[in-house]
Amino acid sequence: MRQTSSFQESSTGKLYLVPTPIGNLNDMTPRAVEVLQAVDLIAAEDTRNTQRLLNHFEITTPQISFHEYNTRERVPQLVAKLQAGENIAQVSDAGMPSISDPGRELVAACTQQGIPVIPLPGPNAALTALIASGIAPQPFLFYGFLPRKKGALAAAIAQLVNERPTLIFYEAPHRLAKTLTALADGLGAERSVCLCRELTKRYEEFLRGTLADAVEWAKDATIRGEFVIIVAGNEHPTVQKEPQEQGSLTEQVDRLITSEHLRPTDAIKRVAKQNGLKKQAVYNEYHGLNKE
């Protein structure tokens, strides 16, 4: 286990993950402002967008661009600055870094190098929508943006059809109607849904009903703004069990070793899972340890 302490002295700089408002500037926390003022550098998804935020709070800290198209180049640069003792704040355009935004690769690189990573709490569209949706808030499964291509979209939704937790998706306005139709087809038109639009902004709006209602609404509505889609989970999932392989446990293990070229340990693990048994039980059977 690698251990780093957020607030103890460190030989390196520290990476601060700073959430920014998703619409309402008043949601910026005093701590977030203080951190952005105090660090040596701000790594921003869009420096032009972040500059407007910095101007509003009279923050003069310099910025560097850090987005999905320059991640490979920027991560080593930022890690080097941190190792040299600089403190860096990372921000996305709105909400939490790394949640459907850049950041994960930088965090991973810092944790591997023992650089402290300090997350700040703050604005988040998914949770803001969830608690106002009227749909069960826990457990929930945050998915983010679904695939754009039709086949991949249908396949992704098919993987979610039996999930009990409430499902949370993000979607852009120009793809909303297509996504709602795919969700209704894949999950069932009678699933409860809440469409949450323009959260924390002047035109914040919640539309509640079934997926069938949402599809019908989208046919004629003027769709504007970013959406969070909250869909009720499946209260009565269909459990599809894998059919048990034919033959003895030993025969099943040998078959996997021969047909799929698995190592014996991996084949034993697979057979145990397929038969609902503990791995040790299959191991003992395969190696003849159960015989007197």
mmCIF file with all atom_site columns, C-alpha atoms in Angstrom, residues 25-153:
data_model
loop_
_atom_site.group_PDB
_atom_site.id
_atom_site.type_symbol
_atom_site.label_atom_id
_atom_site.label_alt_id
_atom_site.label_comp_id
_atom_site.label_asym_id
_atom_site.label_entity_id
_atom_site.label_seq_id
_atom_site.pdbx_PDB_ins_code
_atom_site.Cartn_x
_atom_site.Cartn_y
_atom_site.Cartn_z
_atom_site.occupancy
_atom_site.B_iso_or_equiv
_atom_site.pdbx_formal_charge
_atom_site.auth_seq_id
_atom_site.auth_comp_id
_atom_site.auth_asym_id
_atom_site.auth_atom_id
_atom_site.pdbx_PDB_model_num
ATOM 1   C CA . LEU A 1 25  ? -20.888 31.489 -9.370  1.00 0.00 ? 25  LEU A CA 1
ATOM 2   C CA . ASN A 1 26  ? -22.150 31.770 -5.786  1.00 0.00 ? 26  ASN A CA 1
ATOM 3   C CA . ASP A 1 27  ? -21.512 28.035 -5.446  1.00 0.00 ? 27  ASP A CA 1
ATOM 4   C CA . MET A 1 28  ? -17.760 28.659 -5.456  1.00 0.00 ? 28  MET A CA 1
ATOM 5   C CA . THR A 1 29  ? -16.552 27.884 -1.929  1.00 0.00 ? 29  THR A CA 1
ATOM 6   C CA . PRO A 1 30  ? -14.240 30.190 0.048   1.00 0.00 ? 30  PRO A CA 1
ATOM 7   C CA . ARG A 1 31  ? -11.742 27.348 0.337   1.00 0.00 ? 31  ARG A CA 1
ATOM 8   C CA . ALA A 1 32  ? -11.703 26.868 -3.440  1.00 0.00 ? 32  ALA A CA 1
ATOM 9   C CA . VAL A 1 33  ? -10.973 30.570 -3.918  1.00 0.00 ? 33  VAL A CA 1
ATOM 10  C CA . GLU A 1 34  ? -8.210  30.456 -1.307  1.00 0.00 ? 34  GLU A CA 1
ATOM 11  C CA . VAL A 1 35  ? -6.539  27.459 -2.937  1.00 0.00 ? 35  VAL A CA 1
ATOM 12  C CA . LEU A 1 36  ? -6.657  28.990 -6.420  1.00 0.00 ? 36  LEU A CA 1
ATOM 13  C CA . GLN A 1 37  ? -5.084  32.161 -5.001  1.00 0.00 ? 37  GLN A CA 1
ATOM 14  C CA . ALA A 1 38  ? -2.368  30.298 -3.119  1.00 0.00 ? 38  ALA A CA 1
ATOM 15  C CA . VAL A 1 39  ? -1.095  27.709 -5.622  1.00 0.00 ? 39  VAL A CA 1
ATOM 16  C CA . ASP A 1 40  ? 1.721   28.370 -8.073  1.00 0.00 ? 40  ASP A CA 1
ATOM 17  C CA . LEU A 1 41  ? -0.175  27.223 -11.165 1.00 0.00 ? 41  LEU A CA 1
ATOM 18  C CA . ILE A 1 42  ? -3.710  26.322 -12.291 1.00 0.00 ? 42  ILE A CA 1
ATOM 19  C CA . ALA A 1 43  ? -4.096  23.477 -14.810 1.00 0.00 ? 43  ALA A CA 1
ATOM 20  C CA . ALA A 1 44  ? -7.348  24.316 -16.598 1.00 0.00 ? 44  ALA A CA 1
ATOM 21  C CA . GLU A 1 45  ? -9.427  22.415 -19.127 1.00 0.00 ? 45  GLU A CA 1
ATOM 22  C CA . ASP A 1 46  ? -10.143 25.672 -20.994 1.00 0.00 ? 46  ASP A CA 1
ATOM 23  C CA . THR A 1 47  ? -7.994  28.605 -19.912 1.00 0.00 ? 47  THR A CA 1
ATOM 24  C CA . ARG A 1 48  ? -10.365 31.135 -21.507 1.00 0.00 ? 48  ARG A CA 1
ATOM 25  C CA . ASN A 1 49  ? -13.341 29.804 -19.600 1.00 0.00 ? 49  ASN A CA 1
ATOM 26  C CA . THR A 1 50  ? -11.400 29.572 -16.336 1.00 0.00 ? 50  THR A CA 1
ATOM 27  C CA . GLN A 1 51  ? -10.027 33.093 -16.790 1.00 0.00 ? 51  GLN A CA 1
ATOM 28  C CA . ARG A 1 52  ? -13.559 34.496 -16.527 1.00 0.00 ? 52  ARG A CA 1
ATOM 29  C CA . LEU A 1 53  ? -13.937 32.678 -13.201 1.00 0.00 ? 53  LEU A CA 1
ATOM 30  C CA . LEU A 1 54  ? -10.566 33.935 -11.977 1.00 0.00 ? 54  LEU A CA 1
ATOM 31  C CA . ASN A 1 55  ? -11.418 37.499 -12.985 1.00 0.00 ? 55  ASN A CA 1
ATOM 32  C CA . HIS A 1 56  ? -14.684 37.343 -11.047 1.00 0.00 ? 56  HIS A CA 1
ATOM 33  C CA . PHE A 1 57  ? -12.849 36.368 -7.846  1.00 0.00 ? 57  PHE A CA 1
ATOM 34  C CA . GLU A 1 58  ? -9.818  38.572 -8.546  1.00 0.00 ? 58  GLU A CA 1
ATOM 35  C CA . ILE A 1 59  ? -7.445  35.627 -8.742  1.00 0.00 ? 59  ILE A CA 1
ATOM 36  C CA . THR A 1 60  ? -4.188  36.320 -10.590 1.00 0.00 ? 60  THR A CA 1
ATOM 37  C CA . THR A 1 61  ? -2.575  32.866 -10.482 1.00 0.00 ? 61  THR A CA 1
ATOM 38  C CA . PRO A 1 62  ? -1.139  31.845 -13.891 1.00 0.00 ? 62  PRO A CA 1
ATOM 39  C CA . GLN A 1 63  ? -2.763  29.050 -15.894 1.00 0.00 ? 63  GLN A CA 1
ATOM 40  C CA . ILE A 1 64  ? -1.660  26.214 -18.152 1.00 0.00 ? 64  ILE A CA 1
ATOM 41  C CA . SER A 1 65  ? -3.992  24.309 -20.472 1.00 0.00 ? 65  SER A CA 1
ATOM 42  C CA . PHE A 1 66  ? -4.749  20.701 -19.536 1.00 0.00 ? 66  PHE A CA 1
ATOM 43  C CA . HIS A 1 67  ? -7.403  18.917 -21.578 1.00 0.00 ? 67  HIS A CA 1
ATOM 44  C CA . GLU A 1 68  ? -8.126  15.572 -23.215 1.00 0.00 ? 68  GLU A CA 1
ATOM 45  C CA . TYR A 1 69  ? -6.084  16.409 -26.330 1.00 0.00 ? 69  TYR A CA 1
ATOM 46  C CA . ASN A 1 70  ? -2.816  17.272 -24.587 1.00 0.00 ? 70  ASN A CA 1
ATOM 47  C CA . THR A 1 71  ? -2.945  14.866 -21.622 1.00 0.00 ? 71  THR A CA 1
ATOM 48  C CA . ARG A 1 72  ? -0.020  12.698 -22.760 1.00 0.00 ? 72  ARG A CA 1
ATOM 49  C CA . GLU A 1 73  ? 2.219   15.730 -23.161 1.00 0.00 ? 73  GLU A CA 1
ATOM 50  C CA . ARG A 1 74  ? 1.045   17.658 -20.091 1.00 0.00 ? 74  ARG A CA 1
ATOM 51  C CA . VAL A 1 75  ? 1.047   14.971 -17.396 1.00 0.00 ? 75  VAL A CA 1
ATOM 52  C CA . PRO A 1 76  ? 4.874   14.545 -17.331 1.00 0.00 ? 76  PRO A CA 1
ATOM 53  C CA . GLN A 1 77  ? 5.290   18.335 -17.370 1.00 0.00 ? 77  GLN A CA 1
ATOM 54  C CA . LEU A 1 78  ? 2.930   18.853 -14.449 1.00 0.00 ? 78  LEU A CA 1
ATOM 55  C CA . VAL A 1 79  ? 4.421   15.972 -12.460 1.00 0.00 ? 79  VAL A CA 1
ATOM 56  C CA . ALA A 1 80  ? 7.890   17.467 -12.954 1.00 0.00 ? 80  ALA A CA 1
ATOM 57  C CA . LYS A 1 81  ? 6.675   20.822 -11.631 1.00 0.00 ? 81  LYS A CA 1
ATOM 58  C CA . LEU A 1 82  ? 5.120   19.117 -8.609  1.00 0.00 ? 82  LEU A CA 1
ATOM 59  C CA . GLN A 1 83  ? 8.307   17.156 -7.930  1.00 0.00 ? 83  GLN A CA 1
ATOM 60  C CA . ALA A 1 84  ? 10.203  20.458 -8.049  1.00 0.00 ? 84  ALA A CA 1
ATOM 61  C CA . GLY A 1 85  ? 8.023   21.754 -5.226  1.00 0.00 ? 85  GLY A CA 1
ATOM 62  C CA . GLU A 1 86  ? 5.308   23.708 -7.046  1.00 0.00 ? 86  GLU A CA 1
ATOM 63  C CA . ASN A 1 87  ? 1.708   23.461 -5.858  1.00 0.00 ? 87  ASN A CA 1
ATOM 64  C CA . ILE A 1 88  ? -0.828  23.003 -8.672  1.00 0.00 ? 88  ILE A CA 1
ATOM 65  C CA . ALA A 1 89  ? -4.619  23.256 -8.743  1.00 0.00 ? 89  ALA A CA 1
ATOM 66  C CA . GLN A 1 90  ? -6.477  21.344 -11.418 1.00 0.00 ? 90  GLN A CA 1
ATOM 67  C CA . VAL A 1 91  ? -9.908  22.520 -12.581 1.00 0.00 ? 91  VAL A CA 1
ATOM 68  C CA . SER A 1 92  ? -12.350 21.483 -15.293 1.00 0.00 ? 92  SER A CA 1
ATOM 69  C CA . ASP A 1 93  ? -14.793 23.812 -17.031 1.00 0.00 ? 93  ASP A CA 1
ATOM 70  C CA . ALA A 1 94  ? -17.530 23.072 -14.499 1.00 0.00 ? 94  ALA A CA 1
ATOM 71  C CA . GLY A 1 95  ? -17.937 20.731 -11.555 1.00 0.00 ? 95  GLY A CA 1
ATOM 72  C CA . MET A 1 96  ? -15.512 18.084 -10.355 1.00 0.00 ? 96  MET A CA 1
ATOM 73  C CA . PRO A 1 97  ? -12.254 17.323 -12.181 1.00 0.00 ? 97  PRO A CA 1
ATOM 74  C CA . SER A 1 98  ? -12.061 13.742 -13.539 1.00 0.00 ? 98  SER A CA 1
ATOM 75  C CA . ILE A 1 99  ? -15.877 13.307 -13.625 1.00 0.00 ? 99  ILE A CA 1
ATOM 76  C CA . SER A 1 100 ? -16.459 13.173 -17.397 1.00 0.00 ? 100 SER A CA 1
ATOM 77  C CA . ASP A 1 101 ? -13.574 15.661 -17.597 1.00 0.00 ? 101 ASP A CA 1
ATOM 78  C CA . PRO A 1 102 ? -9.753  15.478 -17.688 1.00 0.00 ? 102 PRO A CA 1
ATOM 79  C CA . GLY A 1 103 ? -7.834  14.672 -14.536 1.00 0.00 ? 103 GLY A CA 1
ATOM 80  C CA . ARG A 1 104 ? -7.721  10.937 -13.963 1.00 0.00 ? 104 ARG A CA 1
ATOM 81  C CA . GLU A 1 105 ? -4.357  10.427 -15.669 1.00 0.00 ? 105 GLU A CA 1
ATOM 82  C CA . LEU A 1 106 ? -2.729  13.232 -13.698 1.00 0.00 ? 106 LEU A CA 1
ATOM 83  C CA . VAL A 1 107 ? -4.058  11.901 -10.401 1.00 0.00 ? 107 VAL A CA 1
ATOM 84  C CA . ALA A 1 108 ? -2.817  8.395  -11.254 1.00 0.00 ? 108 ALA A CA 1
ATOM 85  C CA . ALA A 1 109 ? 0.642   9.721  -12.138 1.00 0.00 ? 109 ALA A CA 1
ATOM 86  C CA . CYS A 1 110 ? 0.838   11.707 -8.897  1.00 0.00 ? 110 CYS A CA 1
ATOM 87  C CA . THR A 1 111 ? -0.206  8.787  -6.716  1.00 0.00 ? 111 THR A CA 1
ATOM 88  C CA . GLN A 1 112 ? 2.411   6.584  -8.374  1.00 0.00 ? 112 GLN A CA 1
ATOM 89  C CA . GLN A 1 113 ? 5.090   9.167  -7.569  1.00 0.00 ? 113 GLN A CA 1
ATOM 90  C CA . GLY A 1 114 ? 3.951   9.709  -3.978  1.00 0.00 ? 114 GLY A CA 1
ATOM 91  C CA . ILE A 1 115 ? 2.794   13.269 -4.654  1.00 0.00 ? 115 ILE A CA 1
ATOM 92  C CA . PRO A 1 116 ? -0.050  14.305 -2.306  1.00 0.00 ? 116 PRO A CA 1
ATOM 93  C CA . VAL A 1 117 ? -3.421  14.717 -4.049  1.00 0.00 ? 117 VAL A CA 1
ATOM 94  C CA . ILE A 1 118 ? -5.892  16.897 -2.141  1.00 0.00 ? 118 ILE A CA 1
ATOM 95  C CA . PRO A 1 119 ? -9.543  16.876 -3.302  1.00 0.00 ? 119 PRO A CA 1
ATOM 96  C CA . LEU A 1 120 ? -11.880 19.731 -2.406  1.00 0.00 ? 120 LEU A CA 1
ATOM 97  C CA . PRO A 1 121 ? -15.639 19.125 -2.101  1.00 0.00 ? 121 PRO A CA 1
ATOM 98  C CA . GLY A 1 122 ? -17.972 21.256 -4.167  1.00 0.00 ? 122 GLY A CA 1
ATOM 99  C CA . PRO A 1 123 ? -20.370 21.479 -7.131  1.00 0.00 ? 123 PRO A CA 1
ATOM 100 C CA . ASN A 1 124 ? -21.332 18.275 -8.914  1.00 0.00 ? 124 ASN A CA 1
ATOM 101 C CA . ALA A 1 125 ? -24.138 17.991 -11.458 1.00 0.00 ? 125 ALA A CA 1
ATOM 102 C CA . ALA A 1 126 ? -24.853 14.283 -10.920 1.00 0.00 ? 126 ALA A CA 1
ATOM 103 C CA . LEU A 1 127 ? -25.488 14.471 -7.178  1.00 0.00 ? 127 LEU A CA 1
ATOM 104 C CA . THR A 1 128 ? -27.284 17.815 -7.441  1.00 0.00 ? 128 THR A CA 1
ATOM 105 C CA . ALA A 1 129 ? -29.721 16.267 -9.903  1.00 0.00 ? 129 ALA A CA 1
ATOM 106 C CA . LEU A 1 130 ? -30.065 13.018 -7.986  1.00 0.00 ? 130 LEU A CA 1
ATOM 107 C CA . ILE A 1 131 ? -31.234 14.522 -4.704  1.00 0.00 ? 131 ILE A CA 1
ATOM 108 C CA . ALA A 1 132 ? -33.910 16.593 -6.458  1.00 0.00 ? 132 ALA A CA 1
ATOM 109 C CA . SER A 1 133 ? -35.123 13.881 -8.837  1.00 0.00 ? 133 SER A CA 1
ATOM 110 C CA . GLY A 1 134 ? -37.574 12.156 -6.510  1.00 0.00 ? 134 GLY A CA 1
ATOM 111 C CA . ILE A 1 135 ? -36.036 8.816  -7.526  1.00 0.00 ? 135 ILE A CA 1
ATOM 112 C CA . ALA A 1 136 ? -34.278 6.636  -4.941  1.00 0.00 ? 136 ALA A CA 1
ATOM 113 C CA . PRO A 1 137 ? -30.948 8.371  -4.189  1.00 0.00 ? 137 PRO A CA 1
ATOM 114 C CA . GLN A 1 138 ? -29.118 5.224  -3.125  1.00 0.00 ? 138 GLN A CA 1
ATOM 115 C CA . PRO A 1 139 ? -27.676 3.042  -4.257  1.00 0.00 ? 139 PRO A CA 1
ATOM 116 C CA . PHE A 1 140 ? -26.869 4.758  -7.528  1.00 0.00 ? 140 PHE A CA 1
ATOM 117 C CA . LEU A 1 141 ? -24.671 4.012  -10.517 1.00 0.00 ? 141 LEU A CA 1
ATOM 118 C CA . PHE A 1 142 ? -23.059 6.983  -12.226 1.00 0.00 ? 142 PHE A CA 1
ATOM 119 C CA . TYR A 1 143 ? -22.413 6.253  -15.908 1.00 0.00 ? 143 TYR A CA 1
ATOM 120 C CA . GLY A 1 144 ? -21.767 9.692  -17.398 1.00 0.00 ? 144 GLY A CA 1
ATOM 121 C CA . PHE A 1 145 ? -21.985 10.023 -21.179 1.00 0.00 ? 145 PHE A CA 1
ATOM 122 C CA . LEU A 1 146 ? -23.258 7.003  -23.105 1.00 0.00 ? 146 LEU A CA 1
ATOM 123 C CA . PRO A 1 147 ? -21.587 5.999  -26.402 1.00 0.00 ? 147 PRO A CA 1
ATOM 124 C CA . ARG A 1 148 ? -22.607 8.017  -29.443 1.00 0.00 ? 148 ARG A CA 1
ATOM 125 C CA . LYS A 1 149 ? -22.716 5.294  -32.110 1.00 0.00 ? 149 LYS A CA 1
ATOM 126 C CA . LYS A 1 150 ? -26.022 3.445  -32.349 1.00 0.00 ? 150 LYS A CA 1
ATOM 127 C CA . GLY A 1 151 ? -24.665 -0.088 -31.907 1.00 0.00 ? 151 GLY A CA 1
ATOM 128 C CA . ALA A 1 152 ? -22.388 0.803  -29.008 1.00 0.00 ? 152 ALA A CA 1
ATOM 129 C CA . LEU A 1 153 ? -25.193 2.806  -27.394 1.00 0.00 ? 153 LEU A CA 1
#
